[in-house]
XYZ file of C-alpha atoms in Angstrom:
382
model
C -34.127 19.192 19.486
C -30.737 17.436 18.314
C -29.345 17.767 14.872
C -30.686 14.705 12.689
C -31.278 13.100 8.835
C -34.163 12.010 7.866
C -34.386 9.671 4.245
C -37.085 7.607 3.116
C -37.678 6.166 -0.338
C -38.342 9.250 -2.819
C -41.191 8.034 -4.991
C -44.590 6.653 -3.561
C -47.401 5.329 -5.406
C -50.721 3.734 -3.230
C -53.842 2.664 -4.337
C -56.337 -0.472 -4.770
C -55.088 -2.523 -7.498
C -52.063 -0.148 -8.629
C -49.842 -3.857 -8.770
C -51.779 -4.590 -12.008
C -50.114 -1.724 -13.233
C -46.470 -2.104 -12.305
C -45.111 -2.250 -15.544
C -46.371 1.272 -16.923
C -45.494 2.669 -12.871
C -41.677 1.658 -13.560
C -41.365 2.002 -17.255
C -37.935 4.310 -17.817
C -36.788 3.444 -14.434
C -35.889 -0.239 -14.238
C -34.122 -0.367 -17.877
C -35.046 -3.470 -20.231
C -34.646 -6.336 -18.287
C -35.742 -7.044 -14.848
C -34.882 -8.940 -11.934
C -37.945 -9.803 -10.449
C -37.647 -10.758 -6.588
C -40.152 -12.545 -4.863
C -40.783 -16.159 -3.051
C -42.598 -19.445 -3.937
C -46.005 -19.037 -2.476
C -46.663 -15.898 -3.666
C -46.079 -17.163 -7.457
C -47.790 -19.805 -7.070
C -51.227 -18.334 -5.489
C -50.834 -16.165 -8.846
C -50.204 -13.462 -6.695
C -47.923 -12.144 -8.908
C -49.439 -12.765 -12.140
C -51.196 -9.341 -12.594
C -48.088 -7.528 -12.175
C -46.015 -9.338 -13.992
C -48.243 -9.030 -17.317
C -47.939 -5.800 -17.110
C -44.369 -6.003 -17.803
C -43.052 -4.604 -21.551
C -39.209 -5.480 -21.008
C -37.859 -8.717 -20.258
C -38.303 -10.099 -16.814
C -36.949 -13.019 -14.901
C -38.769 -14.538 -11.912
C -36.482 -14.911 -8.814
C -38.716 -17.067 -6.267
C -36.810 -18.836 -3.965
C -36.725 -15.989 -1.212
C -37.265 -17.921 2.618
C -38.484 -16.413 5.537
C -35.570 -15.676 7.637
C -33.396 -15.410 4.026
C -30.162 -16.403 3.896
C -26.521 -15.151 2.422
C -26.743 -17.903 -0.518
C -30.065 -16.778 -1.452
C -28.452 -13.505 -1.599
C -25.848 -14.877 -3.564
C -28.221 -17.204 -6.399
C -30.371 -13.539 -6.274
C -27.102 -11.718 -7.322
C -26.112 -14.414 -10.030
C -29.690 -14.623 -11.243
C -29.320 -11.141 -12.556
C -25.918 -10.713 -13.611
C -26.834 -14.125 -15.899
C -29.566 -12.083 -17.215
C -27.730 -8.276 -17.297
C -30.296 -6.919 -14.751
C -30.773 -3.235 -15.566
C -33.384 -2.879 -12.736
C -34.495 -4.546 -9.548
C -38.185 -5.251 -8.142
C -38.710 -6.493 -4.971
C -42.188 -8.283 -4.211
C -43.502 -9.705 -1.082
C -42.833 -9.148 2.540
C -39.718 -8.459 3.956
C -37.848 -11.260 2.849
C -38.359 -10.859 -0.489
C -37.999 -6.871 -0.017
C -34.618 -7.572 1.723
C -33.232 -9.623 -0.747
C -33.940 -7.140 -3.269
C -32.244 -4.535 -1.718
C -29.011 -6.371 -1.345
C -29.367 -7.772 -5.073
C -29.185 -4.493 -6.342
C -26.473 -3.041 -4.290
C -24.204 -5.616 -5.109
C -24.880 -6.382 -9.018
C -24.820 -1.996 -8.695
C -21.619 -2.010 -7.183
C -19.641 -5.077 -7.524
C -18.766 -4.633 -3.270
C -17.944 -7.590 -1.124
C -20.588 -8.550 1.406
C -18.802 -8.277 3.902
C -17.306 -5.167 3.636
C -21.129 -3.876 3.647
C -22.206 -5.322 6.761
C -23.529 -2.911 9.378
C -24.178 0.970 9.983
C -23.393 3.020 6.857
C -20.866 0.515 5.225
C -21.971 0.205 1.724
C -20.568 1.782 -0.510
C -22.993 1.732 -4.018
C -23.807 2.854 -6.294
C -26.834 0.126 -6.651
C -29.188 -1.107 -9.671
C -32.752 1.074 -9.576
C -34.953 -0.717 -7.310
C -38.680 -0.916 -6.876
C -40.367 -2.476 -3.870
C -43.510 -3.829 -3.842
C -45.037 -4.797 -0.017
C -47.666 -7.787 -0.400
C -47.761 -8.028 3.874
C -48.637 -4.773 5.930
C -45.847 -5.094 8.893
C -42.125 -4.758 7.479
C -41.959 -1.193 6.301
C -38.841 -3.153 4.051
C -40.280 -0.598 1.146
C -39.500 2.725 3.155
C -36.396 1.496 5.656
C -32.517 1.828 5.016
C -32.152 -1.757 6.437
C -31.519 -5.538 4.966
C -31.215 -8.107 7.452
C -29.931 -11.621 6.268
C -28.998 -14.761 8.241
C -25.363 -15.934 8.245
C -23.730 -19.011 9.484
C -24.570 -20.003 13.017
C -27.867 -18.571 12.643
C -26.670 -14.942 13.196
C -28.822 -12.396 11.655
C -26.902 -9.687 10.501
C -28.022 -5.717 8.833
C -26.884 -3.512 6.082
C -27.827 -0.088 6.833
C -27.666 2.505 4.175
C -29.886 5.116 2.637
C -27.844 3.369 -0.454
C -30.591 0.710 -0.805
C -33.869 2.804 0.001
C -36.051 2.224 -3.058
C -36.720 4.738 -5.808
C -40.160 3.462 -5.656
C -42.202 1.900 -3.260
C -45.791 0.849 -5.095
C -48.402 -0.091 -2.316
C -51.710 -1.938 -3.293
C -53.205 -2.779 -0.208
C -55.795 -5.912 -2.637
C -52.389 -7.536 -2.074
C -52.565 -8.014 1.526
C -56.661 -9.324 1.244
C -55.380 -13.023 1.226
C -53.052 -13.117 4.023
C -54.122 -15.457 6.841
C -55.761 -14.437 9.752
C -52.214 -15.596 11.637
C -49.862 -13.701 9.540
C -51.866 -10.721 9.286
C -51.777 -10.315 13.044
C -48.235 -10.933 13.553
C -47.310 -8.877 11.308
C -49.973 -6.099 12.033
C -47.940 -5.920 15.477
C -44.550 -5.631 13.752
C -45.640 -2.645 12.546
C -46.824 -1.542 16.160
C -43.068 -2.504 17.541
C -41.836 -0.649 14.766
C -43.501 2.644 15.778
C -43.544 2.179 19.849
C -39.740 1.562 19.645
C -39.136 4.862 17.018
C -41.018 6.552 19.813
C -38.525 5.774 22.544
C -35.323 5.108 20.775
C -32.116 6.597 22.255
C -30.852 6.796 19.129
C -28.639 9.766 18.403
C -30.850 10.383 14.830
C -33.873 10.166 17.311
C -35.838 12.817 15.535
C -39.807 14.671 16.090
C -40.734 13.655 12.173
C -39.987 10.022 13.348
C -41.983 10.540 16.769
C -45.287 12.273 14.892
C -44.932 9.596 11.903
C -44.785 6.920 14.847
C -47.772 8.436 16.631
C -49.885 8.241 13.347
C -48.836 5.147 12.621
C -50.241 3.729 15.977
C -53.338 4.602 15.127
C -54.506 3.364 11.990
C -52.925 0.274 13.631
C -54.263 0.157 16.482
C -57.984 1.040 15.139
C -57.901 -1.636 12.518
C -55.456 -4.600 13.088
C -58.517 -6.194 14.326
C -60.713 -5.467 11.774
C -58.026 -6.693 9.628
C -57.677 -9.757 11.282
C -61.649 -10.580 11.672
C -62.457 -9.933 7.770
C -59.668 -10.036 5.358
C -61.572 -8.808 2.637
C -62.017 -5.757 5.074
C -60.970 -2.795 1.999
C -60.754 -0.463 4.451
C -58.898 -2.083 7.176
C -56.683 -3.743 4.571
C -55.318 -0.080 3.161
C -54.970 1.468 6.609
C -52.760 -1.080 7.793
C -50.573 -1.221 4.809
C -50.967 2.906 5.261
C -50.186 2.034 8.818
C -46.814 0.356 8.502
C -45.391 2.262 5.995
C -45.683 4.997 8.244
C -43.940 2.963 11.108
C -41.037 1.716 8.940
C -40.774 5.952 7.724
C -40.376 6.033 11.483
C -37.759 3.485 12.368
C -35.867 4.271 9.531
C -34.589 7.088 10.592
C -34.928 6.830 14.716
C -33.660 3.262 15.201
C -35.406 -0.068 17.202
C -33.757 -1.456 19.938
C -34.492 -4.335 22.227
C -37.469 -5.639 21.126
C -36.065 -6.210 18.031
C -32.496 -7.346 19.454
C -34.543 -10.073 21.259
C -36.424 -11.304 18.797
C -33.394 -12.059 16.419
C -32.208 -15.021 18.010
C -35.789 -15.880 18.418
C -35.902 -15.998 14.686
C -32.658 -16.669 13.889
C -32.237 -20.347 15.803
C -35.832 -21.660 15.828
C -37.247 -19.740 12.472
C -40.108 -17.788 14.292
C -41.561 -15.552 11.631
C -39.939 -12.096 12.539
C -43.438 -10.100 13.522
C -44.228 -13.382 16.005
C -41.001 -13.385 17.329
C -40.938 -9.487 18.340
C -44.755 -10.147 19.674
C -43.198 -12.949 22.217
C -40.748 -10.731 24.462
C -43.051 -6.931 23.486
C -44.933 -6.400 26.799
C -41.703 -8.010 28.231
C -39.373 -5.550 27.241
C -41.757 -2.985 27.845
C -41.871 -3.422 31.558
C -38.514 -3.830 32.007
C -37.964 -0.200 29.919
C -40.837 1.211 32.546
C -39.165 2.868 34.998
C -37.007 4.927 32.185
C -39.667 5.634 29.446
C -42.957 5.263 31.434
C -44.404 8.958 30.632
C -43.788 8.163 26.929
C -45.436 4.937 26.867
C -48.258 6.639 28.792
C -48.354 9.371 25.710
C -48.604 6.687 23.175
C -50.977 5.405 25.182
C -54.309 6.887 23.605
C -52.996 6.341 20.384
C -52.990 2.555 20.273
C -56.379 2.374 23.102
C -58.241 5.699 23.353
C -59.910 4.106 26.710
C -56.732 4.789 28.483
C -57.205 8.321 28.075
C -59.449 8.392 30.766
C -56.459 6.676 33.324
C -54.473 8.942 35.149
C -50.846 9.431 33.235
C -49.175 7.646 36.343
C -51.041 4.044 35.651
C -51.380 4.551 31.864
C -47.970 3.029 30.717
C -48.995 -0.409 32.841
C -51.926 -0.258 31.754
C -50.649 0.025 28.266
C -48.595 -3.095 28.664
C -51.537 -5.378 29.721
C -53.812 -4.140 26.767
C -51.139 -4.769 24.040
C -51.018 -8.379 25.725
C -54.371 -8.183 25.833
C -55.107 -7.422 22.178
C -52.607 -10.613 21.445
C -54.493 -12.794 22.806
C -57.620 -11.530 21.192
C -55.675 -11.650 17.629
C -55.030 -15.302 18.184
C -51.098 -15.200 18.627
C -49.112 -17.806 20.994
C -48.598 -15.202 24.593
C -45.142 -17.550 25.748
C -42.160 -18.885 23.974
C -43.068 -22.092 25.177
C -46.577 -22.274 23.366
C -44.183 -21.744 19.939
C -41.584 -25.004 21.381
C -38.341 -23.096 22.659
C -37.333 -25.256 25.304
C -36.372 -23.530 28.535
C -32.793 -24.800 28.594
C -32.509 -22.635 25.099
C -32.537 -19.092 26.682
C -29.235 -18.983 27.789
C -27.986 -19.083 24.078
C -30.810 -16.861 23.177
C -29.549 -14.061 25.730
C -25.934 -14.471 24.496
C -26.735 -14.355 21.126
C -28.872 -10.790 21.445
C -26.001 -9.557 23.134
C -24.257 -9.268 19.501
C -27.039 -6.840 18.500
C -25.262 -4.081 19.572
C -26.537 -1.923 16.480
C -30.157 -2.210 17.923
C -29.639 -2.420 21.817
C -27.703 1.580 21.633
C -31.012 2.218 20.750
C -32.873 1.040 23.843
C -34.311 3.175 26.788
C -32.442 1.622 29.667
C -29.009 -0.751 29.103
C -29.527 -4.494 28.641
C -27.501 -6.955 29.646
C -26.867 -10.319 28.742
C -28.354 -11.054 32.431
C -31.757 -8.723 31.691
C -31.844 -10.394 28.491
C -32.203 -13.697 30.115
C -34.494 -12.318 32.642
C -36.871 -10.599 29.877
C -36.808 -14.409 28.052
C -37.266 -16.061 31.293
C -40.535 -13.591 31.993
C -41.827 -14.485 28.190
C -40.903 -18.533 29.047
């Protein structure tokens, strides 16, 4: 065992409709007036109605967080609260919304240039209190270190920082009941990226707390996404999922993703695949090609995710792994090739190039990828 860190956002509060009573959970923390983060749909399915009544100080409503967000939504976040003197920061949604939030409150906290926070343990803080509030079970945005934004040319880039981990994280799984049948399963296997690729990650915080929350992670997953998927009213399946990712993003948070994730930026980034969709295209893909280096741990995982394959000998269990995962894709209803989501062939070149400038993630990875074995993996999800 290495030397490592492990952070992850200090306060935690879960329970069946604890949204309703945001306002008394944050009351002392947040100050008197509110910056309140979220996006368009949610506010106007009344999502965030509940929560927002709940509210004694002054609030104003931020909506016009995008999947995929950008720098100048950043930026109209940022002067949204410094018009109103934010004293406090609350993000709500998925991880858009989460993201934004993060980087709101770091820079109305701290006054730092953007671009001087880009990357590994670059910002500098302090940051506004922040409270994240998770209305999707995949991200883990309300337990993870990490914002990633879009720039010009369709770049996705990261802050990194324990800086903007929440003081709060508030989880109410009733707010993931009305997710579609579509998002819930992409996002469900987010999650399950999240905590296969803290299990293998060469990262040099790669840690056992990560490893064991990654292992527990995989198996409320794995035992319910369907469930969750099937019935969305499912109560049950609803809070272990939600239970489920958090756990995953503890994970990667402090052991690092890596390819799956480099992949699926430009993925995102150029043709505006939701994130969890875009790391289920190249998943199995990546997987095999990281085979021959991390096999016996995919095999361990293994049982975790499928009990059946704890009846396969250890030697076929990590291929075996691979075709259930694509397996349970299928069965959740998400497109299996970047074709059946409209990325034309002639676009992977760009798409290989352009995951070649996620050097932050790709350190991470089991076995070196080049810009060639990026192509290849694309070609193989094509």
């Amino acid at each position: 065992m290495g030397n490592f860190a492990f952070h992850t956002t200090p306060g935690l509060t879960f329970g069946a409709g604890c949204a309703a009573e945001l306002g008394a959970l944050v009351e002392g923390l947040l100050g008197l007036r509110i910056l309140f983060v979220t996006d368009r749909g949610l506010t106007r399915l009344g999502l965030t109605e509940a929560a927002l009544a709940s509210f004694r100080a002054e609030v104003v409503v931020f909506d016009a967080v995008e999947a995929d967000p950008s720098l100048g939504t950043v930026e109209a976040a940022v002067a949204a609260g410094r018009a109103m003197g934010a004293t406090g920061v609350v993000g709500f949604g998925g991880g858009s919304s989460m993201d934004v939030a993060k980087l709101a409150a770091l820079l109305m906290g701290s006054g730092e240039d953007i671009e001087a926070a880009w990357g590994v343990g670059q910002a500098s803080g302090p940051r506004l209190p922040l409270v994240l509030v998770p209305t999707t079970a995949g991200t883990g945005s309300e337990v993870t270190p990490v914002s990633i934004i879009t720039v010009a040319g369709d770049e996705k880039r990261g802050v990194v920082s324990p800086l903007i981990l929440p003081d709060l994280a508030v989880l109410d799984p009733e707010l993931t009941c009305g997710l579609p049948a579509d998002v819930t399963a992409a996002t469900g296997v987010d999650a399950m990226v999240h905590a296969i690729e803290a299990f293998t990650s060469r990262s040099a915080n790669a840690n056992p707390l990560s490893r064991m929350l990654a292992v527990e992670a995989l198996r409320k997953l794995g035992a319910h996404i369907e469930r969750a998927v099937a019935d969305g009213s499912d109560a049950e399946a609803r809070s272990e999922m939600l239970m489920g990712s958090m756990l995953a993003g503890q994970a990667f948070a402090n052991s690092p993703v890596a390819a799956v994730h480099a992949l699926a930026y430009p993925i995102g980034g150029i043709f505006h695949i939701p994130h969890g969709l875009s790391n289920a295209l190249v998943l199995t893909e990546v997987m095999r090609f990281n085979v021959p280096i991390c096999g016996a741990e995919y095999a361990e995982l293994a049982p975790h995710i499928f009990p059946a394959l704890a009846e396969i000998g250890a030697q076929a269990r990590a291929a075996a792994l691979i075709d259930e995962l694509s397996a349970l894709s299928a069965r959740l209803g998400l497109p299996p090739r970047l074709r059946d989501v409209d990325i034309p062939e002639d676009a992977l070149p760009r798409m290989a190039a352009d995951a070649m400038k996620q050097t932050r993630l790709l350190v991470n990875n089991p076995r070196a990828v080049t810009e060639v074995d990026a192509l290849a993996i694309y070609s193989a999800a094509w």
